[in-house]
Coordinates of C-alpha atoms and ligand atoms in Angstrom, one line a residue:
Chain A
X423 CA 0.0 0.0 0.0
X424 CA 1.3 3.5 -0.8
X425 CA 0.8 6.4 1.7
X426 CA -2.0 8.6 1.7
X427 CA 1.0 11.4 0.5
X428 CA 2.7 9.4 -2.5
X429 CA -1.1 8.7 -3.8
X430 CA -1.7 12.2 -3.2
X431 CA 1.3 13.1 -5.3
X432 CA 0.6 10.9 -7.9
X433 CA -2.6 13.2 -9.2
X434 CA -0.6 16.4 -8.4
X435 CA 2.1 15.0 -11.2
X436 CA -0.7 14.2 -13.2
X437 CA -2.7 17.3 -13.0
X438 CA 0.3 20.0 -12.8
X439 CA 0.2 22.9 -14.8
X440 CA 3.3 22.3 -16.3
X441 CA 2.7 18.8 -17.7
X442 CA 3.7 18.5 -21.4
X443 CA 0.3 19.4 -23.3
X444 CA -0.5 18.7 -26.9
X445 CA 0.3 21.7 -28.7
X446 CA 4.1 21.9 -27.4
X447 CA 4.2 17.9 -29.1
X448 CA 2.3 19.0 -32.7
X449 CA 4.5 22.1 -33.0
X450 CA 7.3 19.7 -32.7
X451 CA 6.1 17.0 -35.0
X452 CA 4.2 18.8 -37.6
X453 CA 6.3 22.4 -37.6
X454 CA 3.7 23.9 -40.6
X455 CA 0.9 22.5 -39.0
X456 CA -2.4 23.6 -41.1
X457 CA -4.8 24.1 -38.1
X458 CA -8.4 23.4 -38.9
X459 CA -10.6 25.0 -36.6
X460 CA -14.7 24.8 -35.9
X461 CA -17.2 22.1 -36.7
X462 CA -18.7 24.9 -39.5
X463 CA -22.3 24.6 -37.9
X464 CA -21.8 25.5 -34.1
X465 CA -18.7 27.0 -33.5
X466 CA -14.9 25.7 -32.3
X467 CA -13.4 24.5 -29.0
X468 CA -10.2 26.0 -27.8
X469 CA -9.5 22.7 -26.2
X470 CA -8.7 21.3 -29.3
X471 CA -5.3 21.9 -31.3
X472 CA -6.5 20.1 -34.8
X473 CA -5.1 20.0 -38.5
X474 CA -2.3 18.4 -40.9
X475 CA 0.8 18.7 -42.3
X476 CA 4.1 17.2 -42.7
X477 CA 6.7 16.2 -40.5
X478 CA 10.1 17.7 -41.3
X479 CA 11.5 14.0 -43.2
X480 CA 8.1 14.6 -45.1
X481 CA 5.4 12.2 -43.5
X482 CA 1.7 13.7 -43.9
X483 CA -0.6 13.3 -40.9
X484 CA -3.2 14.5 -39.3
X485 CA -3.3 15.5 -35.5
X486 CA -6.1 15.7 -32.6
X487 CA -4.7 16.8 -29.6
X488 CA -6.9 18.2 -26.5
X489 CA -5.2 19.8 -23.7
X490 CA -6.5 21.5 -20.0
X491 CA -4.6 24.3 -20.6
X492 CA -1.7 25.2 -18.7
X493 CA -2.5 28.3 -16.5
X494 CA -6.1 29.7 -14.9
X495 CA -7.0 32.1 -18.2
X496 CA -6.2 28.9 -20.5
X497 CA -7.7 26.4 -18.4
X498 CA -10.6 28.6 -18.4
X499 CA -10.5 29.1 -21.6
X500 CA -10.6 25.8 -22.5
X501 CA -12.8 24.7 -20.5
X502 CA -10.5 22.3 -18.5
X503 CA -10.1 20.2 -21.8
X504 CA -13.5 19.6 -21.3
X505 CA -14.4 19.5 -25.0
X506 CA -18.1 21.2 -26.5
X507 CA -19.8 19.4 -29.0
X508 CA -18.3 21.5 -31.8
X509 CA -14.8 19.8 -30.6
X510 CA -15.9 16.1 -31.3
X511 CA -17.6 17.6 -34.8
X512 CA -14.8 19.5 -35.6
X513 CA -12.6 16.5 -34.6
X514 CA -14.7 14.4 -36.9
X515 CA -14.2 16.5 -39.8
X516 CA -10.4 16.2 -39.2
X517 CA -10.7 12.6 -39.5
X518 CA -12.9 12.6 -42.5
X519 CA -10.6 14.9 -44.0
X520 CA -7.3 12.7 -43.3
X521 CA -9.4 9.7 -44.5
X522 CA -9.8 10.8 -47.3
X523 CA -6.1 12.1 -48.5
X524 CA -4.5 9.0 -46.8
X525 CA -3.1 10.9 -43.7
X526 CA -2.5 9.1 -40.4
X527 CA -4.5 10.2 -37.4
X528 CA -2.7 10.7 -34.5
X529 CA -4.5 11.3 -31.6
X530 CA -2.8 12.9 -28.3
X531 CA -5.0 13.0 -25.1
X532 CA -5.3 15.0 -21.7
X533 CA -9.0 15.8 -21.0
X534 CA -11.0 14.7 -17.9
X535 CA -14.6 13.1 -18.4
X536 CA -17.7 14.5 -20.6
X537 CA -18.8 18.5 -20.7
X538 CA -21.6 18.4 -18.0
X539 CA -23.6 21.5 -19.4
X540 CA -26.8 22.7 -20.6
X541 CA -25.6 23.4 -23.9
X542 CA -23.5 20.3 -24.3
X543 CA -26.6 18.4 -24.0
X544 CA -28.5 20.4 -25.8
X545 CA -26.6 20.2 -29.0
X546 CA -25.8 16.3 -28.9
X547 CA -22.9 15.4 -26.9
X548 CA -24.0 11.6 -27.0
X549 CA -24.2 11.6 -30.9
X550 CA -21.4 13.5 -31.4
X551 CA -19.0 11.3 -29.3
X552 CA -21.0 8.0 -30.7
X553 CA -19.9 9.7 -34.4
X554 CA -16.2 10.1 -33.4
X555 CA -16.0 6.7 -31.6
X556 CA -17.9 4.9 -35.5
X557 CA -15.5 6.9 -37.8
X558 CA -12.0 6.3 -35.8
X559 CA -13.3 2.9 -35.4
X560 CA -13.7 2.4 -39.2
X561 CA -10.7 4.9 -40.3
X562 CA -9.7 3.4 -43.7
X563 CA -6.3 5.3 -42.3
X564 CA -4.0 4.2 -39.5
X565 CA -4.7 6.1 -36.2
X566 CA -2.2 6.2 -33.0
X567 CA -3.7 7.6 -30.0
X568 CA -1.0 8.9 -27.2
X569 CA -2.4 9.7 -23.2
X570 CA -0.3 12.3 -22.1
X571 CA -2.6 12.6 -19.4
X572 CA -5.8 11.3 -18.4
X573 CA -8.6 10.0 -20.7
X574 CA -12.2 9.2 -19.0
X575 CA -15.5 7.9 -20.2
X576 CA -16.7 8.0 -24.1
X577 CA -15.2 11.2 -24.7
X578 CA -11.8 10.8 -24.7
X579 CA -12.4 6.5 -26.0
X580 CA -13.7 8.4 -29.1
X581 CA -9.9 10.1 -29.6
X582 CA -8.5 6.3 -28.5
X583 CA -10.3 4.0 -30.6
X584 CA -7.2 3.9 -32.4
X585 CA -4.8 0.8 -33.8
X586 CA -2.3 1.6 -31.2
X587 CA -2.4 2.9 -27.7
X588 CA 0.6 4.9 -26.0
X589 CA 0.6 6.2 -22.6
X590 CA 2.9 8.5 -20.6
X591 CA 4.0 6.0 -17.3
X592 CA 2.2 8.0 -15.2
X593 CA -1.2 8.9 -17.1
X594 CA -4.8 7.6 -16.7
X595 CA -7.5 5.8 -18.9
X596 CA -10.6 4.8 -17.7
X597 CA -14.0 4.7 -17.8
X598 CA -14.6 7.4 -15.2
X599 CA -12.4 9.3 -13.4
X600 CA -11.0 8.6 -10.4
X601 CA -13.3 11.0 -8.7
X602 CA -16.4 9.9 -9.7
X603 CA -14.8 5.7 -9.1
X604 CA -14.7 7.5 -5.5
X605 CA -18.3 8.7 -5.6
X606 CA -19.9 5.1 -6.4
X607 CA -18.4 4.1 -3.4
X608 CA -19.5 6.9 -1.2
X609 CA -16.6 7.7 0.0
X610 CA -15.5 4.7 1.4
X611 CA -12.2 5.0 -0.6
X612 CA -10.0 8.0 -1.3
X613 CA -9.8 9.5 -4.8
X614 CA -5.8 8.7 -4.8
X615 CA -7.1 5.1 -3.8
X616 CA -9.7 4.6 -6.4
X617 CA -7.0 4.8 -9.1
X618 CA -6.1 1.2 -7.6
X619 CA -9.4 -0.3 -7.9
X620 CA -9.8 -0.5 -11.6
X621 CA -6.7 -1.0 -13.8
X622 CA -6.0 2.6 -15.4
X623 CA -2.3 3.2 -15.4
X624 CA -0.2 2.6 -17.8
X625 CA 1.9 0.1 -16.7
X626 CA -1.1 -2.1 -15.6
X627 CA -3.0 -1.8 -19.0
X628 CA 0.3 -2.1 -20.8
X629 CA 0.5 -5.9 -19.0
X630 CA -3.5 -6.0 -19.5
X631 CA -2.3 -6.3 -23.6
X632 CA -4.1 -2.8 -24.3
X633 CA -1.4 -0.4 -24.3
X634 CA 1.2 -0.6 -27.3
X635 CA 4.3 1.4 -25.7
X636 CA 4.5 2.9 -22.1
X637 CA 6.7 5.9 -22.2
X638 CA 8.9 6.8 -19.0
X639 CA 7.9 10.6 -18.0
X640 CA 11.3 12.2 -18.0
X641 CA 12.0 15.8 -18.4
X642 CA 15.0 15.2 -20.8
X643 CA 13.8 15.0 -23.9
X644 CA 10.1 13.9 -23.5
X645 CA 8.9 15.6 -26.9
X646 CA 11.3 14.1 -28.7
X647 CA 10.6 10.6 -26.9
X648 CA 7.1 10.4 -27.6
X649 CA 7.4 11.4 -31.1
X650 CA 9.8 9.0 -31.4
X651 CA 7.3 6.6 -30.0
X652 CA 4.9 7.7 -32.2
X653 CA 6.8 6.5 -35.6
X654 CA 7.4 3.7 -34.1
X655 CA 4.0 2.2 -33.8
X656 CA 3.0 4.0 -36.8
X657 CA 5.9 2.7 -39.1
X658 CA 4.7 -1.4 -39.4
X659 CA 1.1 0.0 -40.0
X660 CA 1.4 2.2 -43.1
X661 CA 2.0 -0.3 -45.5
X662 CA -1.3 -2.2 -44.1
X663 CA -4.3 -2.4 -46.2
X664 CA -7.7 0.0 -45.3
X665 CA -9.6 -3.4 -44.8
X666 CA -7.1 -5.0 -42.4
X667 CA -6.4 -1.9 -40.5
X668 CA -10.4 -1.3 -39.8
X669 CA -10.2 -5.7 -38.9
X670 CA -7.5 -5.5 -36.7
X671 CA -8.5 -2.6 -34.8
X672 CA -11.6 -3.7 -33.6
X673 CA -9.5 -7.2 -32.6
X674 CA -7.5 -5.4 -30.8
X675 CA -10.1 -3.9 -28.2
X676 CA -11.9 -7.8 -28.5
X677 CA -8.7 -9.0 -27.3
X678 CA -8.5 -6.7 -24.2
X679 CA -12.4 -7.7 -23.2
X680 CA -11.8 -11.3 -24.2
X681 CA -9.6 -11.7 -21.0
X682 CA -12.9 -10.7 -18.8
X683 CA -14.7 -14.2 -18.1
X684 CA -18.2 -14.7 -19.2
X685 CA -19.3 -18.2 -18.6
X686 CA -21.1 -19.1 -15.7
X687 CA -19.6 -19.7 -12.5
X688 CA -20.3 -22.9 -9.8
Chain B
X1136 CA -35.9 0.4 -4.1
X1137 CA -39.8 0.4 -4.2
X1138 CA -40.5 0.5 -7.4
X1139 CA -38.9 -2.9 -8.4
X1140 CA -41.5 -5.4 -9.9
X1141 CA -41.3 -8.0 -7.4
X1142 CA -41.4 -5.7 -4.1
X1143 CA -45.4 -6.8 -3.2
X1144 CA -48.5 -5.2 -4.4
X1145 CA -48.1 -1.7 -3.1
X1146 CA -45.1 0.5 -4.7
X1147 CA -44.3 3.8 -4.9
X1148 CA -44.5 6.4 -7.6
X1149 CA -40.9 7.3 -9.0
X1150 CA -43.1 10.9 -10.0
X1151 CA -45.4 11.9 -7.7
X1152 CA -44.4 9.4 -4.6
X1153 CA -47.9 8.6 -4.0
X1154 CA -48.3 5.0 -3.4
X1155 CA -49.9 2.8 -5.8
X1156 CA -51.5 -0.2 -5.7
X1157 CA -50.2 -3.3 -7.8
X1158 CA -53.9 -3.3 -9.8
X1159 CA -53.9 0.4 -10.2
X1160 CA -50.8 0.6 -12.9
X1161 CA -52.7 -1.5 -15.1
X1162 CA -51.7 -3.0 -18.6
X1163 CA -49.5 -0.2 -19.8
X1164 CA -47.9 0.7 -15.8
X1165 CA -49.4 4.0 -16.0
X1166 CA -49.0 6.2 -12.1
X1167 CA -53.0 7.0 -11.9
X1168 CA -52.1 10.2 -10.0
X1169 CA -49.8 12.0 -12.1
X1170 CA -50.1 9.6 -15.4
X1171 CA -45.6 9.0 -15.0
X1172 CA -45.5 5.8 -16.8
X1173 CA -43.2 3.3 -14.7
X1174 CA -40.4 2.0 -16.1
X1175 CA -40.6 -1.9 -17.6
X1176 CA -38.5 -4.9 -17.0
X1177 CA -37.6 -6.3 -20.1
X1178 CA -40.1 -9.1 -19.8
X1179 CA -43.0 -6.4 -19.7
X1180 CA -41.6 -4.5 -22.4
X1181 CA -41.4 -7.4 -24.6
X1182 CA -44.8 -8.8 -23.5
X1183 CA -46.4 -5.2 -24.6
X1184 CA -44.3 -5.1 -28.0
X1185 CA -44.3 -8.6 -29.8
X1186 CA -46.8 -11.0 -31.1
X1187 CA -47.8 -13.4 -28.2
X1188 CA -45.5 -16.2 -28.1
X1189 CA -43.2 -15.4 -31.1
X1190 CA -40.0 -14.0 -28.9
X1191 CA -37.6 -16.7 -29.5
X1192 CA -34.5 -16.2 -27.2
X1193 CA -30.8 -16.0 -28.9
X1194 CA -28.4 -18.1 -26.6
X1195 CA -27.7 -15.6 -23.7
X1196 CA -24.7 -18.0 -22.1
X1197 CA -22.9 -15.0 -20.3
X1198 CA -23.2 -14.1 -16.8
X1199 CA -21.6 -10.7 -14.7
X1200 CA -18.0 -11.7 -13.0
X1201 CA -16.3 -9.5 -10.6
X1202 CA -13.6 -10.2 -12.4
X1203 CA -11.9 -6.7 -10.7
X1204 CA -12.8 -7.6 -7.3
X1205 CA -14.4 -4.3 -7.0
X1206 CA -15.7 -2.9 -3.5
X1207 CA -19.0 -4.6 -3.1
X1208 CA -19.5 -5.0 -7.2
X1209 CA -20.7 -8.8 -6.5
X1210 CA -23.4 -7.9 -3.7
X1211 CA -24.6 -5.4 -6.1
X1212 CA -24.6 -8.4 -8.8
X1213 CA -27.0 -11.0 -6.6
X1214 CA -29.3 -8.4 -5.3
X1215 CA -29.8 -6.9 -8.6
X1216 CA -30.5 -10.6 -10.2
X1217 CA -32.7 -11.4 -7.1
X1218 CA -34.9 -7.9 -7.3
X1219 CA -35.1 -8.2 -10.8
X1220 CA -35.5 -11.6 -11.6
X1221 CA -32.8 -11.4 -14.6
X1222 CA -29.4 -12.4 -15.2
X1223 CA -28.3 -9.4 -16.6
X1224 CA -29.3 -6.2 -17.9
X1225 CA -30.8 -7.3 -21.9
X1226 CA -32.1 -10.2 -23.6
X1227 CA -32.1 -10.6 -27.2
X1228 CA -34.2 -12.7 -29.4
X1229 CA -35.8 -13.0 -32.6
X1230 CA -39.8 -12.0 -32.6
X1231 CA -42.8 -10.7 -34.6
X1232 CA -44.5 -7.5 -34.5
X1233 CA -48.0 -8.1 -36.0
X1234 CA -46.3 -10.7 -38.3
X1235 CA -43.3 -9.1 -39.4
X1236 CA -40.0 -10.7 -37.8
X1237 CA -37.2 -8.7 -36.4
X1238 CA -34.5 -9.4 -34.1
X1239 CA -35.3 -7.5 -30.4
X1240 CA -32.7 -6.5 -28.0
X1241 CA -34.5 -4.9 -24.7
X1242 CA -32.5 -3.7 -21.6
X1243 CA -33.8 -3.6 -18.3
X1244 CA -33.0 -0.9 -16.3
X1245 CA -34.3 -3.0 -13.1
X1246 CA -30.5 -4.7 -13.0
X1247 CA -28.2 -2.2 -12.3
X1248 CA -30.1 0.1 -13.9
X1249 CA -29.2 -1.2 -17.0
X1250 CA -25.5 -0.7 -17.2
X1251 CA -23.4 -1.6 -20.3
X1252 CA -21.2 -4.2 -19.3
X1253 CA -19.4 -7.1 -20.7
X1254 CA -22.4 -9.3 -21.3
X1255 CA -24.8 -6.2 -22.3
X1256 CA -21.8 -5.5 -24.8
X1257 CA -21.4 -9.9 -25.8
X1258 CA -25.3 -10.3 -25.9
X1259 CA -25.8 -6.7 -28.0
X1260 CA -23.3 -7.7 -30.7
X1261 CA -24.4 -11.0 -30.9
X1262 CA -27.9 -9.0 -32.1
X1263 CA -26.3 -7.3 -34.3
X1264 CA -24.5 -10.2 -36.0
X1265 CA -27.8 -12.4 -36.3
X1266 CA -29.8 -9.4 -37.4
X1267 CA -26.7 -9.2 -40.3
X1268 CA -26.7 -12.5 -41.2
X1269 CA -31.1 -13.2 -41.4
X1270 CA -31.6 -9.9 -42.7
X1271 CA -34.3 -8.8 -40.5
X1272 CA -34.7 -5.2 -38.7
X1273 CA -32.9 -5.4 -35.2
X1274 CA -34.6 -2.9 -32.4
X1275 CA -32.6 -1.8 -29.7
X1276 CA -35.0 -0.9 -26.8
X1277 CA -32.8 1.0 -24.7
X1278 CA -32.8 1.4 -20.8
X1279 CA -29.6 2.6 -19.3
X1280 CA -27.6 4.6 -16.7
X1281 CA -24.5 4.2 -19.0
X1282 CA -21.2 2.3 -18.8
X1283 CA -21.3 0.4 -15.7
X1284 CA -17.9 1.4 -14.2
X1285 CA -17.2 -2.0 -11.8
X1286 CA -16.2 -3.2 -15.0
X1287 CA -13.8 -0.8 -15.9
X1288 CA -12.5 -0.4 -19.2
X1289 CA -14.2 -3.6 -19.9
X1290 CA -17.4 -1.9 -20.1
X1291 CA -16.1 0.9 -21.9
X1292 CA -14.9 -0.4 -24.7
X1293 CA -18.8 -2.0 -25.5
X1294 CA -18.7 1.1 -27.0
X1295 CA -17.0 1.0 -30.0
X1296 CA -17.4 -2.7 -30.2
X1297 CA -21.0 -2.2 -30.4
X1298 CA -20.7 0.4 -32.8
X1299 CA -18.0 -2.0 -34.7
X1300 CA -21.0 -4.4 -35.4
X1301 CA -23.7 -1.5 -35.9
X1302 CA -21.3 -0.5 -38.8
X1303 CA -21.5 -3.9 -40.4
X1304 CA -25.0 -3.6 -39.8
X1305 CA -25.2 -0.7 -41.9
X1306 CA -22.9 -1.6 -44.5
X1307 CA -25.7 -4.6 -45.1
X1308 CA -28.5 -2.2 -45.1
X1309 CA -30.0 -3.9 -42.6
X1310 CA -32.0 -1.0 -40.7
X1311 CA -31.3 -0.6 -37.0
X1312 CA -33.9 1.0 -35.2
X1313 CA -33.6 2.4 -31.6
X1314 CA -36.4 2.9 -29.0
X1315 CA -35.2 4.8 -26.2
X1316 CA -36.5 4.7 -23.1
X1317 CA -36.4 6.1 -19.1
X1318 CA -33.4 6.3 -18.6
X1319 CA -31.1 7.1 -21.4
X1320 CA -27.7 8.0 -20.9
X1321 CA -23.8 8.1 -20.9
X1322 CA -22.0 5.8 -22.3
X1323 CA -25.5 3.9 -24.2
X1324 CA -26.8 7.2 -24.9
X1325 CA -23.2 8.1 -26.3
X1326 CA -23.0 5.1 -28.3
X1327 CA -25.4 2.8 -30.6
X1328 CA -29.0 4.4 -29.0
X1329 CA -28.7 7.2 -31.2
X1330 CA -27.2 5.6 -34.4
X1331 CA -30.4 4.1 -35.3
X1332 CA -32.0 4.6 -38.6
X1333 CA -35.8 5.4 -37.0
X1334 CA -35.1 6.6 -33.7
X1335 CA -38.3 6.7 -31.8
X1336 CA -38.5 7.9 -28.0
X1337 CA -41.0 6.7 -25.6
X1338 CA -43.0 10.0 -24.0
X1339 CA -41.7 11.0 -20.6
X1340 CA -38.5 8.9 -21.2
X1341 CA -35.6 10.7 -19.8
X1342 CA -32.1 11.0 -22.3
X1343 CA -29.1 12.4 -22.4
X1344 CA -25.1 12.1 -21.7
X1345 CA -24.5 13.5 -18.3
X1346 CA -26.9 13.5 -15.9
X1347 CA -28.8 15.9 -14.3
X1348 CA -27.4 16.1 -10.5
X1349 CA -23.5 16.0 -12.4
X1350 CA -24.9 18.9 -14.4
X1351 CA -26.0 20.6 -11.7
X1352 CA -22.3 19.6 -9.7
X1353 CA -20.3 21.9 -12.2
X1354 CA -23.0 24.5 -12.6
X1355 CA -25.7 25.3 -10.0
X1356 CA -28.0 26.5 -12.4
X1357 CA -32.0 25.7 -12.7
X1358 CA -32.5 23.0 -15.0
X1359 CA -36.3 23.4 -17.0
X1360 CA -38.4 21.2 -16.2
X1361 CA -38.4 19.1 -19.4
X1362 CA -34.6 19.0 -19.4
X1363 CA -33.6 15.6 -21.3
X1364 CA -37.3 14.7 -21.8
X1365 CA -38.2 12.9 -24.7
X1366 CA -39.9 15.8 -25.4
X1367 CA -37.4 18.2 -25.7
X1368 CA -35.2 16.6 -28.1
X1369 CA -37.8 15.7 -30.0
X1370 CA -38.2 19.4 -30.2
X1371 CA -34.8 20.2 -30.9
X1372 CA -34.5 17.3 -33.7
X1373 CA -32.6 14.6 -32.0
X1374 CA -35.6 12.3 -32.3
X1375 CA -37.8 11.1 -35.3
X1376 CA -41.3 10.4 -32.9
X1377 CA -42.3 10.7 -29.2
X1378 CA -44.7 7.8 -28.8
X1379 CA -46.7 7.3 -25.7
X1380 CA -46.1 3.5 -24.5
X1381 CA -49.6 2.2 -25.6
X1382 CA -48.7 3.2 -29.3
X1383 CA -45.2 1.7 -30.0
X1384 CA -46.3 -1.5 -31.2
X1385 CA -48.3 -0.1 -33.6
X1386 CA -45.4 2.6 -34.4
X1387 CA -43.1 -0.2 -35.0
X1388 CA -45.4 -2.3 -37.0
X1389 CA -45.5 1.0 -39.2
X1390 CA -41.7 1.4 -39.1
X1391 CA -41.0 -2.5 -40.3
X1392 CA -43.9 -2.9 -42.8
X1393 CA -42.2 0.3 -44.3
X1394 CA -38.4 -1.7 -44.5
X1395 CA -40.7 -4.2 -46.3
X1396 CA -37.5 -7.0 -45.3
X1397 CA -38.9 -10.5 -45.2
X1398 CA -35.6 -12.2 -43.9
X1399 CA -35.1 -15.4 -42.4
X1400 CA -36.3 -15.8 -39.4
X1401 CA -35.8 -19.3 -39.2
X1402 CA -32.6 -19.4 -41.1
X1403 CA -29.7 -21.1 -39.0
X1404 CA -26.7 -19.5 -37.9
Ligands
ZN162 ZN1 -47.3 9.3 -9.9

């Protein structure tokens, strides 16, 4: 068991302001980056850092990264990394767009659960994460999907329905926060402790067979290591065909739930 | 927990909290105070939907595991199946509605209220796949809190493993058509309820992603009334018909005679 002050520091790590985001990682992998911005029916979300370009040996690929923002104003701003609705659409025109000029998706995530708001209901949350989740899922395209953070619930499973999973050693991906694991239990367990009771870390999805590549958080060097990360899991899928990738993605995620048992017990 | 089927003959109004006797709800489950319609295990809701006797079960082998160990997950697991009577939040099967076959998945929001799990996720693709291969209509009647977090990422990902079939689905041209029901949400509502090709909601069922008391959490602001009613979205387009309960059958008997798909009802898999 870890002290109640190493658990603690585990979500201070996670959550400081000063965590590599996103944008610092596309900037450095895509230098002339063509941002695409807005859903072009309800508006844009600052949270999302979206577009093409080239890498500087000449690959093309396309980019989805969501970040909290990295001060009070930004965080604000962007809503915690919280995305609107016009972030999934806008996200899903990004990937319709890459899909169709044979561009890579690479997908890099730090966003805590759903929008809970008024509007975000209002103008289809649910059906635009269920359309993000359906067209990553059948991406003719390979797609890589990187945590550098944490990555709850449907929303950010609609950024990581991907061929390949990367995580950060000390991110999170689950199906709620740890938070709201806490709150189903009334309690009973601390938030540091609830990141225990389901597998979410890295290093325990990576041995669950779900996570591709766990990358150590270092400060030496970490853009250049998860880039380099990156091309890695991307290089043995580029030659594979549209048919096999959308096949092999979806037996990937069978895989992972194929470990859970079904059959009935004594 | 007064309002599940098997707690005697008196029960308590979800709405109004007036208490109701057993006879009172009558055929459709209707509160006779305040007209809330209660919410139906899956056995009722099949009962009112298909032809007498044509619901054929698909094999349903799959049963919950704690397979996490989580913090009182299998307590939660025997009471639920005790309350409710089920083994699990869905059955699927092949019926008719006045004649016309289609396969019928219907959650039951009585088992832990409805969460998607492992075997929601096994026994929903498995609907999918049959509806594929005899060519008939599937109808998703949904009845969900959302991803049922004991399971972790287990549950999660019946999200786009679901969806993975619904897209074969619809590369057949096989219709899919969702019936959503009270309640509606996360990660259901955020994945296959709303990719149906009809998607009809039943009157006074509540949908949406978050719910209301998270909503409120983040912003203490007065919620309308009709917030995430059927109602609404069908107001703000997210819906193709509100039907009130006692009219589905006959909306859906509409919805397949217009598909016009004979299929193979009997064909074997
Ligand atoms: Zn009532």
């Amino acid at each position: 068991m870890r002290s109640t002050k190493q658990e603690d520091q585990r979500l201070t790590r996670l959550r400081a302001a000063d965590r590599i985001s996103a944008p610092e990682i596309i900037q450095a992998l895509l230098p002339t980056l063509v941002r695409q911005r807005g859903d072009r029916l309800l508006g844009q979300a600052p949270a999302l850092t979206a577009g093409f370009g080239r890498t500087t040996d000449g690959l093309g690929l396309a980019v989805l990264g969501i970040d909290r923002g990295h001060d009070l104003a930004s965080r604000q701003q962007k809503n915690g990394g919280a995305l609107t609705v016009a972030g999934y659409r806008t996200a899903l025109r990004v990937v319709n767009h890459a899909q169709k000029f044979g561009l890579p998706v690479i997908s890099l995530i730090n966003m805590p659960g759903a929008d809970a708001s008024p509007e975000s209901e209002r103008w289809g949350q649910s059906q635009a994460i269920a359309d993000l989740i359906m067209a990553m899922g059948q991406l003719t395209v390979p797609n890589v999907a990187v945590f550098l953070g944490e990555g709850h619930s449907g929303g950010a499973l609609a950024f990581a329905n991907a061929n390949r999973i990367l995580m950060l050693d000390d991110a999170l991906f689950n199906v709620a926060s740890p938070e709201a694991v806490a709150a189903i239990l009334h309690g009973q367990q601390s938030v540091s402790a609830a990141i225990d009771l389901l597998p979410m870390t890295a290093p325990e999805l990576q041995q669950r067979g779900l996570v591709d590549q766990v990358v150590a958080h270092t400060d030496d060097q970490l853009v250049t290591k998860v880039i380099q990360a990156v091309r890695t899991q991307l290089a043995p899928l580029m030659p594979v065909s549209a048919a096999q990738l959308i096949a092999e993605r979806e037996a990937k995620f069978q895989r992972f739930v194929a470990a859970w048992p079904l059959e009935k017990s004594e | 927990m007064s309002h599940y089927p098997k707690s005697g003959t008196w029960q308590t109004c979800r709405a109004c909290g007036r208490h109701v006797h057993q006879s009172q709800w009558g055929q459709w489950r209707q509160c006779p105070y305040c007209q809330h319609w209660q919410r139906l295990t899956a056995r009722q809701r099949l009962t009112q939907l298909v032809d007498p006797a044509s619901f054929q079960p698909l094999p349903m082998p799959e049963q919950a595991h704690d397979a996490l160990a989580f913090p009182g997950y299998q307590e939660k697991l025997t009471t639920a199946s005790h309350q409710s009577g089920a083994d699990e939040a869905i059955i699927i099967g092949t019926a008719k509605i006045a004649k016309r076959p289609c396969v019928l998945a219907v959650m039951d929001s009585h088992f832990m209220m409805g969460t998607l799990n492992t075997v929601v996720s096994r026994r929903l693709q498995r609907a999918c796949a049959v509806a594929q291969r005899r060519r008939l209509p599937l109808i998703v009647v949904t009845a969900s809190g959302g991803a049922r977090m004991q399971e972790g990422l287990y549950a999660l990902f019946g999200m786009n493993l679901i969806l993975a079939a619904v897209a074969r689905l619809a590369a057949a041209a096989v219709p899919l058509i969702t019936v959503l029901t009270d309640p509606t949400m996360g990660g259901v509502s955020a994945s296959f309820a709303f990719k149906g090709d009809v998607i009809v909601a039943e009157a006074g069922a509540k949908i949406g992603f978050a719910g209301p008391r998270v909503i409120q959490q983040t912003m203490p602001a007065q919620l309308p009334a009709d917030f995430q009613s059927a109602e609404q979205l069908w107001r703000h387009g997210m819906v193709d018909a509100v039907v009130a309960r006692p009219d589905l059958r006959a909306y859906l008997q509409t919805v397949l005679a217009s598909y016009a798909m004979g299929g193979n009802a009997d064909a074997i898999d």
